[in-house]
Coordinates of C-alpha atoms (C1' of nucleotides) in Angstrom, one line a residue:
Chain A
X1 CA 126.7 64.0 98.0
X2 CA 126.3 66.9 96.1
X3 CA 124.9 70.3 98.0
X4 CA 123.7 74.1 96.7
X5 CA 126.9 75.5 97.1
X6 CA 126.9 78.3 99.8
X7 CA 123.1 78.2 100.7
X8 CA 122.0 78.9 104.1
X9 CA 120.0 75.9 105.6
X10 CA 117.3 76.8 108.4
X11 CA 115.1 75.2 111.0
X12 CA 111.9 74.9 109.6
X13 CA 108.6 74.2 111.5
X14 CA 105.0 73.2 112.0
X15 CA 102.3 75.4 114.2
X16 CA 99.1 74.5 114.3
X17 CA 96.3 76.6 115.4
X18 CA 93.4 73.9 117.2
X19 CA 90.2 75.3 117.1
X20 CA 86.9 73.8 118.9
X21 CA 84.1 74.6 120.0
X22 CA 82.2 74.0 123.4
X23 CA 78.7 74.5 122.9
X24 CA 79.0 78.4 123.6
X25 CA 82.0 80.0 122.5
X26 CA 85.1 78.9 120.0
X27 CA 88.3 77.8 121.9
X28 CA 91.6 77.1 120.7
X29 CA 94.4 74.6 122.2
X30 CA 97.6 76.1 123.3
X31 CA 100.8 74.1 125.0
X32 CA 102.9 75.5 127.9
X33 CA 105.8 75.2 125.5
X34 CA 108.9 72.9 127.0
X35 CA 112.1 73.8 125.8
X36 CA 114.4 76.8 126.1
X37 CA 113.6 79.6 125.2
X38 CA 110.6 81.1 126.7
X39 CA 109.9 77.7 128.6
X40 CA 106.8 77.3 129.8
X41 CA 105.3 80.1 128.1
X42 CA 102.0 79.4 126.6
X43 CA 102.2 78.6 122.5
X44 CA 100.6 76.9 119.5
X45 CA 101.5 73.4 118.9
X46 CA 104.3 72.6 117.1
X47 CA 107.4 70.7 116.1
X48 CA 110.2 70.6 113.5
X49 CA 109.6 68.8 110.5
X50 CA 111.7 65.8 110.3
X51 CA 114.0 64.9 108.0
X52 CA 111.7 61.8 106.6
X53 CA 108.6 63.6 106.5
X54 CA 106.6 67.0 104.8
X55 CA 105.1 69.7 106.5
X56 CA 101.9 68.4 106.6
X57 CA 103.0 64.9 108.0
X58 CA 104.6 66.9 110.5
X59 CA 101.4 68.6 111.2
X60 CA 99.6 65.7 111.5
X61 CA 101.6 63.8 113.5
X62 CA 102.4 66.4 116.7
X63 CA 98.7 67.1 116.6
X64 CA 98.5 63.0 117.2
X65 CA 101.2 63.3 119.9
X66 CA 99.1 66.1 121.5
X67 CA 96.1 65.6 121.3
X68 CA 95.5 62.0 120.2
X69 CA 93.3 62.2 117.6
X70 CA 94.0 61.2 114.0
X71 CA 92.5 62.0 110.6
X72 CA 91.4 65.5 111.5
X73 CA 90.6 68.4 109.8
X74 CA 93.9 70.6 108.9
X75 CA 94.4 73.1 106.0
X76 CA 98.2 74.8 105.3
X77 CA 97.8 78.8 106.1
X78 CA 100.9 80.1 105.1
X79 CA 104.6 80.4 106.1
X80 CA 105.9 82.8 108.4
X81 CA 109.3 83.4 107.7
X82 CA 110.6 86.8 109.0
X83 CA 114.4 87.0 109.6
X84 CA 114.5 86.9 113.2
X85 CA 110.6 85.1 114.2
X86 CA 113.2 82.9 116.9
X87 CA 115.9 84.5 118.8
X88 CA 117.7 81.5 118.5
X89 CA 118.3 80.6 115.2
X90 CA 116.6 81.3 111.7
X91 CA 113.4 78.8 111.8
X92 CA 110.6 79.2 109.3
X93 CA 107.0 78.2 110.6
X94 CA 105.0 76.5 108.4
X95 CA 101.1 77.9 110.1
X96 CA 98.5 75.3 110.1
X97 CA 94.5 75.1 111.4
X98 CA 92.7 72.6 113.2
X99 CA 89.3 71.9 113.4
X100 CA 88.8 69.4 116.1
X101 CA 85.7 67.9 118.4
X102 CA 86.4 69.2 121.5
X103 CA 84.7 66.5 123.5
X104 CA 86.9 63.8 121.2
X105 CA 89.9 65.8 122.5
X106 CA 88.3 65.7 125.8
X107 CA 88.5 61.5 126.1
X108 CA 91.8 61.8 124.7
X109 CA 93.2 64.1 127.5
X110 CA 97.0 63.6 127.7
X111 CA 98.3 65.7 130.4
X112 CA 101.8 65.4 129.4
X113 CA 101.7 68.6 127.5
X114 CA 99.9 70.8 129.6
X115 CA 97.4 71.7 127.2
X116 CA 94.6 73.9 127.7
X117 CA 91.5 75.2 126.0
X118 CA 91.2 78.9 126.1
X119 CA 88.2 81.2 125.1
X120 CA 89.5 82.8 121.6
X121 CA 88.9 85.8 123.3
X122 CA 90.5 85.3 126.3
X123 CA 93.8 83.9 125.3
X124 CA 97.2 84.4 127.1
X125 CA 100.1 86.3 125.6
X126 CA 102.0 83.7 123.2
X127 CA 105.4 83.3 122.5
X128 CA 107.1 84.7 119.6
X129 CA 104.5 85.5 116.2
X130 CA 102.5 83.1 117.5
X131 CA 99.6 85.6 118.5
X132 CA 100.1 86.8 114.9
X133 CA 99.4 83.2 113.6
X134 CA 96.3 83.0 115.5
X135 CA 94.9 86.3 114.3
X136 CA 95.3 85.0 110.7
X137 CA 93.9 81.8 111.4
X138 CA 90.6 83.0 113.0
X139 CA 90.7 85.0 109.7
X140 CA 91.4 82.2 107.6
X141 CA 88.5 80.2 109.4
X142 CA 86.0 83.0 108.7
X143 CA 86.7 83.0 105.3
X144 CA 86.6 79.5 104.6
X145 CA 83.6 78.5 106.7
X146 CA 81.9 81.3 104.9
X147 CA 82.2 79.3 101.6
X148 CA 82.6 76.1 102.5
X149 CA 80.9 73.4 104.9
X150 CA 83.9 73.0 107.3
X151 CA 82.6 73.8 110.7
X152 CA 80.7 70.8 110.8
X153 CA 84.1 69.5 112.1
X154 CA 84.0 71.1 115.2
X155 CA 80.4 69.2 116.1
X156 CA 79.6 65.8 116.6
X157 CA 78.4 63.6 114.6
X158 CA 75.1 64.4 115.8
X159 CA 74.1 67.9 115.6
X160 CA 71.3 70.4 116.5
X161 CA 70.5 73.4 114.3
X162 CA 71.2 75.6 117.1
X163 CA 73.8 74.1 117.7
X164 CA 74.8 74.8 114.4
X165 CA 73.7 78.2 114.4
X166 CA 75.7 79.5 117.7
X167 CA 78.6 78.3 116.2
X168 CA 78.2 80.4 112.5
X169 CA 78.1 83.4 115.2
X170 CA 80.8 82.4 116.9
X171 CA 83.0 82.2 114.4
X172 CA 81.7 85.0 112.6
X173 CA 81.4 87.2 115.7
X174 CA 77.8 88.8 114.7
X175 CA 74.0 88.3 114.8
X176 CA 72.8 86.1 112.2
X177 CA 68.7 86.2 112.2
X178 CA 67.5 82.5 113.0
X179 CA 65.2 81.8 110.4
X180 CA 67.3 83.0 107.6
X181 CA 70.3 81.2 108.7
X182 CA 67.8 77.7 109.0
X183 CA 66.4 77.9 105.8
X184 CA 69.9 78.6 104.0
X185 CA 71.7 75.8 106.0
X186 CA 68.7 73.2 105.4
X187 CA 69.0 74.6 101.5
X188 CA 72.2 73.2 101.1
X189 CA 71.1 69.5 100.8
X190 CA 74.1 68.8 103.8
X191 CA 72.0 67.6 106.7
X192 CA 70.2 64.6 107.1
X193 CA 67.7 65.0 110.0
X194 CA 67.4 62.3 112.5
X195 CA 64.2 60.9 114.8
X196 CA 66.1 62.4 118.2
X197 CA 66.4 65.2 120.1
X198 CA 68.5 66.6 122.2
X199 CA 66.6 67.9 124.8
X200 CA 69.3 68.9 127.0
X201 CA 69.0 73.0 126.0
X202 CA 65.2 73.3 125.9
X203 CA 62.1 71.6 126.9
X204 CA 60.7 71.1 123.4
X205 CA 63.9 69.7 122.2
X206 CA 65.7 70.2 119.2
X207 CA 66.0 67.5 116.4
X208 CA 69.2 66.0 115.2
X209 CA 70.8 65.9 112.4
X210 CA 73.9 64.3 110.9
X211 CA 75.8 65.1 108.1
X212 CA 75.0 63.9 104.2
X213 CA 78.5 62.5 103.7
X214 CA 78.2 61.9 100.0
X215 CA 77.0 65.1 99.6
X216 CA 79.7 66.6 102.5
X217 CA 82.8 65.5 100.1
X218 CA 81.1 66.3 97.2
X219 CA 80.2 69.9 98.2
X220 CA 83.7 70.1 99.8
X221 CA 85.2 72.3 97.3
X222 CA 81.6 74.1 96.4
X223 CA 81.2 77.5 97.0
X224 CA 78.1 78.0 99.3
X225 CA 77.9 81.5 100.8
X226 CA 76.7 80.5 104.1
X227 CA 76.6 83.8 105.2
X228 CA 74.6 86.8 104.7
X229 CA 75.5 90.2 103.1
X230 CA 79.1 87.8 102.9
X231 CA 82.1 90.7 103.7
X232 CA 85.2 89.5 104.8
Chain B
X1 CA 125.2 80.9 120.0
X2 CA 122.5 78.5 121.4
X3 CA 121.0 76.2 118.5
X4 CA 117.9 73.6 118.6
X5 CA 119.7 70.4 119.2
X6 CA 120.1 68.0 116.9
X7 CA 117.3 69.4 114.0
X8 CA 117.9 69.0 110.8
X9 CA 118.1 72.1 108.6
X10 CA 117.2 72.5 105.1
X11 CA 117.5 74.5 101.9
X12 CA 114.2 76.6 101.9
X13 CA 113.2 78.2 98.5
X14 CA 110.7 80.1 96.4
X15 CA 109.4 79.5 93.2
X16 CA 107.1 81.7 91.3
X17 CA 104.2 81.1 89.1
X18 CA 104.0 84.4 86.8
X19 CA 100.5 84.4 84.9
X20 CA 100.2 87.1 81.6
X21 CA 97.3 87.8 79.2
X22 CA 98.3 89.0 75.7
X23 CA 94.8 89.9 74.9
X24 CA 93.8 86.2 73.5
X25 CA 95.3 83.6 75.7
X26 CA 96.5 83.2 79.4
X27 CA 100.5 82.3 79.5
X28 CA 103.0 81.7 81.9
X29 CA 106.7 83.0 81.7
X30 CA 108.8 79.9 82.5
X31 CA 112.7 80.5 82.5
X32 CA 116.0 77.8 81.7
X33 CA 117.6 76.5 84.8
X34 CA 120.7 78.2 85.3
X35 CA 122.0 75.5 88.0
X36 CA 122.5 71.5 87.9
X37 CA 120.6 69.0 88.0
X38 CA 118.4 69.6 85.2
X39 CA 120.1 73.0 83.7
X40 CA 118.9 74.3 80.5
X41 CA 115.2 72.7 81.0
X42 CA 112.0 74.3 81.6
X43 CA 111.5 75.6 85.1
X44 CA 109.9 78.1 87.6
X45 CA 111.3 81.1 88.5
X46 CA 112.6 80.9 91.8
X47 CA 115.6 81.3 94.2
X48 CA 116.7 80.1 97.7
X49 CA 115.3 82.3 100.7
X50 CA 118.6 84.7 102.0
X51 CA 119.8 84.8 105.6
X52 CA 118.0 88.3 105.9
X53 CA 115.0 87.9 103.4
X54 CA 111.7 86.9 104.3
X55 CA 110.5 83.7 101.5
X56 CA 108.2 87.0 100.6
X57 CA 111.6 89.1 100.4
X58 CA 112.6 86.5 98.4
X59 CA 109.7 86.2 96.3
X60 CA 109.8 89.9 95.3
X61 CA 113.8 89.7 94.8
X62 CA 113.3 87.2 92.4
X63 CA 110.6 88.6 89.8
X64 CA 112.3 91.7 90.4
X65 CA 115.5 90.3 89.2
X66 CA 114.2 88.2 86.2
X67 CA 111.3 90.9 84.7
X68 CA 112.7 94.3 86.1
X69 CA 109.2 94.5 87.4
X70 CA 108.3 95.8 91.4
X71 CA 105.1 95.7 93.2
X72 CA 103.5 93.1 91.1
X73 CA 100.5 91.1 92.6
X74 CA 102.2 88.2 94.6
X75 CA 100.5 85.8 97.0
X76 CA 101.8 83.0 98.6
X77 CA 100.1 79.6 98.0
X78 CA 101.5 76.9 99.6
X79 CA 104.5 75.5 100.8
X80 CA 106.1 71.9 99.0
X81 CA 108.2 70.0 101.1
X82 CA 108.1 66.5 100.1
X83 CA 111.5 65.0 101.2
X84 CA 112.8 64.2 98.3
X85 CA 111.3 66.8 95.9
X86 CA 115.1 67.6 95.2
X87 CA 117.0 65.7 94.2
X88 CA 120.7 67.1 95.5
X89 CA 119.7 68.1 99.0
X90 CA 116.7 68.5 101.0
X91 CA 114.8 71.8 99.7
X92 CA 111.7 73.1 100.7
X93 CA 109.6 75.6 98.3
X94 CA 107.0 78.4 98.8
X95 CA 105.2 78.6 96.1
X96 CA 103.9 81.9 94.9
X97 CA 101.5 82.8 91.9
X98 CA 102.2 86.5 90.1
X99 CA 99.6 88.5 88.0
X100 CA 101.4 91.3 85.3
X101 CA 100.7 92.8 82.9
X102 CA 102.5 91.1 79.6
X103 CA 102.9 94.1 78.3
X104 CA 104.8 95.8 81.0
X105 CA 107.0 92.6 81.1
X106 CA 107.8 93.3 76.9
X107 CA 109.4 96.1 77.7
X108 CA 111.7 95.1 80.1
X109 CA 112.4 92.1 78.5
X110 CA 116.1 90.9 79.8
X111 CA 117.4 87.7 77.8
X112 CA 120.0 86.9 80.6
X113 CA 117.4 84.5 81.7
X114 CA 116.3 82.9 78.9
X115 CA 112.9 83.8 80.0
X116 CA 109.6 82.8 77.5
X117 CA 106.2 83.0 77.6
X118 CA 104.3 79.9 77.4
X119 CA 100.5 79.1 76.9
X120 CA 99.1 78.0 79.6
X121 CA 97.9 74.9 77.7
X122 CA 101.1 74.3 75.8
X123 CA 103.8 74.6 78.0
X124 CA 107.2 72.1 78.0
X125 CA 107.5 69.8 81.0
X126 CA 108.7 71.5 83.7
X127 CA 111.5 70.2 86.4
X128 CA 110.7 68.6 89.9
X129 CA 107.4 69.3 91.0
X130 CA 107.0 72.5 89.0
X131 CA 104.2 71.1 86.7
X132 CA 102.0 70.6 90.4
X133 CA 103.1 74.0 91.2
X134 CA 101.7 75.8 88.2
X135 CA 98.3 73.0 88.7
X136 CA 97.7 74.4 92.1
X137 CA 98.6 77.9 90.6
X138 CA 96.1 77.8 88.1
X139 CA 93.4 76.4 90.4
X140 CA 94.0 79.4 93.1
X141 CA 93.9 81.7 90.5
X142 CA 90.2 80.5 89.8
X143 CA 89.1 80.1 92.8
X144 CA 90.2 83.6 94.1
X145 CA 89.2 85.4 90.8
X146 CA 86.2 84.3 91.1
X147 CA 85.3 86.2 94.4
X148 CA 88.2 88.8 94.2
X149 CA 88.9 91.9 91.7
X150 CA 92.0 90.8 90.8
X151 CA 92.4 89.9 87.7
X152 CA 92.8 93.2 86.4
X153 CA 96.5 93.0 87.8
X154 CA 96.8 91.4 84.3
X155 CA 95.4 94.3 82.1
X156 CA 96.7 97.7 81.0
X157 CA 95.4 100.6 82.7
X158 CA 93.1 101.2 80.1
X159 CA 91.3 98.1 78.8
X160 CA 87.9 97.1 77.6
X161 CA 85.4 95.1 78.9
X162 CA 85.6 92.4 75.8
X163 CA 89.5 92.1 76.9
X164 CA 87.9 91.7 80.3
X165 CA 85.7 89.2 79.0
X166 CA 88.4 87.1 77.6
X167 CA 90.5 86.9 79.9
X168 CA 87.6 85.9 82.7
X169 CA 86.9 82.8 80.1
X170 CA 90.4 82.0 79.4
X171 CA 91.1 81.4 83.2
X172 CA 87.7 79.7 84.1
X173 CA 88.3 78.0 80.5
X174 CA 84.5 78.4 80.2
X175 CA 81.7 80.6 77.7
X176 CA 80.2 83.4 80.2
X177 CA 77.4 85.1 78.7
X178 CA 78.3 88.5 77.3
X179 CA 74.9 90.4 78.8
X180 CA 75.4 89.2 81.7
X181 CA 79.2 89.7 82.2
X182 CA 78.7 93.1 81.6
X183 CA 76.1 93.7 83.7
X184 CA 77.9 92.1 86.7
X185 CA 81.7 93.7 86.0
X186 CA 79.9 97.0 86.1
X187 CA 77.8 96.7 88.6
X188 CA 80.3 96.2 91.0
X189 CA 81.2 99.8 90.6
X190 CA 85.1 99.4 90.1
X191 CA 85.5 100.6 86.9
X192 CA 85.7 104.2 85.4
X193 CA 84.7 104.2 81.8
X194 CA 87.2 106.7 79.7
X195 CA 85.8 109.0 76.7
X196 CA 88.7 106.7 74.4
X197 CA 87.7 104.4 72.4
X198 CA 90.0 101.3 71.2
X199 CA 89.4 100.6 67.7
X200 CA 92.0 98.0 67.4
X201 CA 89.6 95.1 67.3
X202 CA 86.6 96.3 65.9
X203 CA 84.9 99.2 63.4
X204 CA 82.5 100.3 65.9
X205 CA 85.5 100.3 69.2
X206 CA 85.2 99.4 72.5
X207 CA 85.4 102.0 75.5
X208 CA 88.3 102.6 77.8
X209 CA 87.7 102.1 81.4
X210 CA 90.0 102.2 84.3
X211 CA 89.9 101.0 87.7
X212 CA 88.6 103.2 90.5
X213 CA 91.6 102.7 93.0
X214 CA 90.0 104.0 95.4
X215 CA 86.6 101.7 95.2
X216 CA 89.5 98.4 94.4
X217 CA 91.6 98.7 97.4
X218 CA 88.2 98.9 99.4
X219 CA 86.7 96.0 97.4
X220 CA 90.4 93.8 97.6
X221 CA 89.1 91.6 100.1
X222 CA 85.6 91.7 99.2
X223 CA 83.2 89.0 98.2
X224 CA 82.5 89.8 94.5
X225 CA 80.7 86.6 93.1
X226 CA 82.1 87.2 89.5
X227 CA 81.4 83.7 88.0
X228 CA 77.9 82.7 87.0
X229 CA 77.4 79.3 88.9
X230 CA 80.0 79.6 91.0
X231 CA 81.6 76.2 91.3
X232 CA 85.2 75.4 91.8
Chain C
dT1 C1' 45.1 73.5 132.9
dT2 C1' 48.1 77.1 132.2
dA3 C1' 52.6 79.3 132.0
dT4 C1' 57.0 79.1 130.2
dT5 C1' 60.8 78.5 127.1
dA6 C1' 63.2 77.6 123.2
dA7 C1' 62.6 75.4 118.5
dT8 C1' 60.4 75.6 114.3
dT9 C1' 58.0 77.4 110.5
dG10 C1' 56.0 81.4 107.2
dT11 C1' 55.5 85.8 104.5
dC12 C1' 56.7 89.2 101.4
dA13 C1' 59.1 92.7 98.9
dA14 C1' 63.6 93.6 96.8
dA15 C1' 67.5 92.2 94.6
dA16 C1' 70.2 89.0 92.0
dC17 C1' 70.4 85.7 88.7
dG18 C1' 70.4 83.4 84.2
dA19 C1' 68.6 82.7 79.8
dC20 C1' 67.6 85.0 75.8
dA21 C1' 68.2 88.8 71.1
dA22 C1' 67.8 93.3 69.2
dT23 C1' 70.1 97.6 68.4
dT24 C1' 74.0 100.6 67.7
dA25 C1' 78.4 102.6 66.0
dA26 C1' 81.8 102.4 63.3
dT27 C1' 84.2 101.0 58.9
dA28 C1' 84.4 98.8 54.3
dA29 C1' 82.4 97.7 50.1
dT30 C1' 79.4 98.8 46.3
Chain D
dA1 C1' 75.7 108.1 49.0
dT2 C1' 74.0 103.8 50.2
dT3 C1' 74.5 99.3 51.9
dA4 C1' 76.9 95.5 54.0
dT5 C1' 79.6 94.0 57.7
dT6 C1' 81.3 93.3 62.2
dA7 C1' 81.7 93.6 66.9
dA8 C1' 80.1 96.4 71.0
dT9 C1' 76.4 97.6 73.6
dT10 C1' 72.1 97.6 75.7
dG11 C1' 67.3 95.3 77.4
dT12 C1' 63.6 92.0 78.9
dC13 C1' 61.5 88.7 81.8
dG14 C1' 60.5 84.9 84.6
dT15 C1' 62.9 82.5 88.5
dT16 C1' 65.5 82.2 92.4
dT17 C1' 67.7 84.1 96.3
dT18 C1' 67.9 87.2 99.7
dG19 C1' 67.0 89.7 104.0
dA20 C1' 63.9 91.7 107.1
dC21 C1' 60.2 90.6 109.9
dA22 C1' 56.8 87.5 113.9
dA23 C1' 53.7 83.8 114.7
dT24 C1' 53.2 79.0 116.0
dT25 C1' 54.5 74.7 118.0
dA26 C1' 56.3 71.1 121.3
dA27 C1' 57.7 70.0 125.3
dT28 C1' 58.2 70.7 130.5
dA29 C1' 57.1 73.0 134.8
dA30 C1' 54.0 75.3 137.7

DNA sequence: TTATTAATTGTCAAAACGACAATTAATAAT
DNA sequence: ATTATTAATTGTCGTTTTGACAATTAATAA
């Protein structure tokens, strides 16, 4: 078989940053990581793509291995490529974000990997650029959820508005007024509100809602500027 | 040295999407392959990441080398890594897109490369998976211009707001209202309009304006809304 | 019946938007 | 000198969106 003549080959990677959320605050997955070096260290997901498969297949299938779930939702960040990112050899890291229901994850629980939610805020120290990958995908998030409907994917299927609302400031870290933030979520056409409550938070309850699907996928790529005085 | 065990390693490249404007049209500069398979046809311009590059490293090498040009806009897009995407070996590619100014490229114009600018919507077939590089290109182009300031990468330092006005249309490949263009572009306070006229297109002449640096590297990563029903 | 708590709904002025056409500044032609 | 021509520039107005602000409602607990 013919080869590039004289071109260094190199490792190259999947990391995936899993973010969920828990009702109050954003948490994202890391693994004690179990090979050499800096075993046992706490890291991002990942796994070297195969030689049968893309980056994103490889994405998608250590985030089955680890988590269990299937079909979620991931977006490409970017590639981190410096020089000397592993001490071992040259490996390229192709970053990836998660947005995952954590109480899916939570009936999935495989303890195999040692996997753990952490506050965002309240991470440990990861292994190599790995905190740097996290910072860019909180950043990444922000931007995106700012435009488009994607946190939705972090809920279940059935949602409250404060529900909803908690998780914008999460993300977001800030203050976003109540009855500005209802008015432009309803606005967008997106939910679909239900007969229930979920009167688990309050004593009046709070209703339901699910997602429009139809109108989900075909706002997917819509610009919606879900949040106010938008600054990234 | 200690290695990962057994992991494949592959070719990792970059390839890069260069968009001009020559006042009328949007173009990209394509180049002839210089390497089997498929030398002398249409390609990208691209190179295989070094042993002590970053793919950005690489990135910059390459546009360097094939328009004499430094610090021109350059953001990563994605990465393509479909197994057999090459044909010889196993190659992965980072896609990049590049915003110059045409006429800054003219002047260094180097005919080692066989390098040619090509409309954007008349452009030969390209090699691999080039033609779904430049796709994706042209669609993150939109999409980012349309929020972001940063189209005037392609533009002299002088220009006018008609060669403004252009070149928003030729990348949405849209009509935008002339009132109201101008009313938004200025309002965003990032331009600085010069005493100069240019009279090359018209009796009457258009102002000069510049870009307030300042004001544009405070704005970079600002939400502009520059598009009139913003859709993507 | 009342107190409590969180969810929900409402108002209003300012700004942004989008659709629309008239005026102006220069040159060329008469 | 006057007029015609051409493209740049500026303006209006009704609608919608925004952002700042507080009152009301629905349930449970006391």
């Amino acid at each position: 078989m013919i080869e590039y003549s004289g071109q260094p080959h190199y490792l190259v990677a999947v990391d995936c940053i899993v973010f969920g959320f828990d009702g109050e605050h954003l948490k994202i997955l890391l693994v004690k990581r179990g090979l050499e070096p800096e075993i046992n260290k706490w890291s991002l997901m990942g796994g070297f793509v195969g030689a049968n498969e893309s980056p994103d297949d490889a994405a998608n299938r250590v985030l089955k291995k680890m988590t269990g779930l299937e079909g979620v939702y991931l977006e490409q960040m970017q590639i981190y490529g410096e020089p000397d990112r592993d001490p071992i050899e040259r490996t390229l890291s192709v970053g990836y974000f998660a947005l995952i229901d954590i109480h899916k994850y939570e009936a999935q629980l495989n303890d195999d990997y040692e996997a753990e939610w952490f506050l965002i805020n309240d991470k440990p120290k990861l292994i190599f650029d790995h905190n740097q990958m996290v910072a860019d995908a909180r950043k990444k998030l922000r931007y995106k959820a700012a435009l488009h409907p994607i946190l939705f994917e972090m809920l279940p299927k059935k949602f409250t508005i404060p529900q909803l609302h908690i998780l914008f400031e999460e993300v977001n870290d800030t203050k976003i007024d109540t009855r500005n933030f209802s008015r432009k979520i309803t606005s967008t056409g997106l939910l679909i509100k239900l007969a229930e409550k979920d009167k688990s938070g309050s004593k009046k309850g709070a209703f339901y809602f699910k997602l429009d699907k139809k109108k989900y996928s075909a706002n997917a790529q819509a610009f919606l500027n879900l949040m106010p005085n938008l600054k990234v």
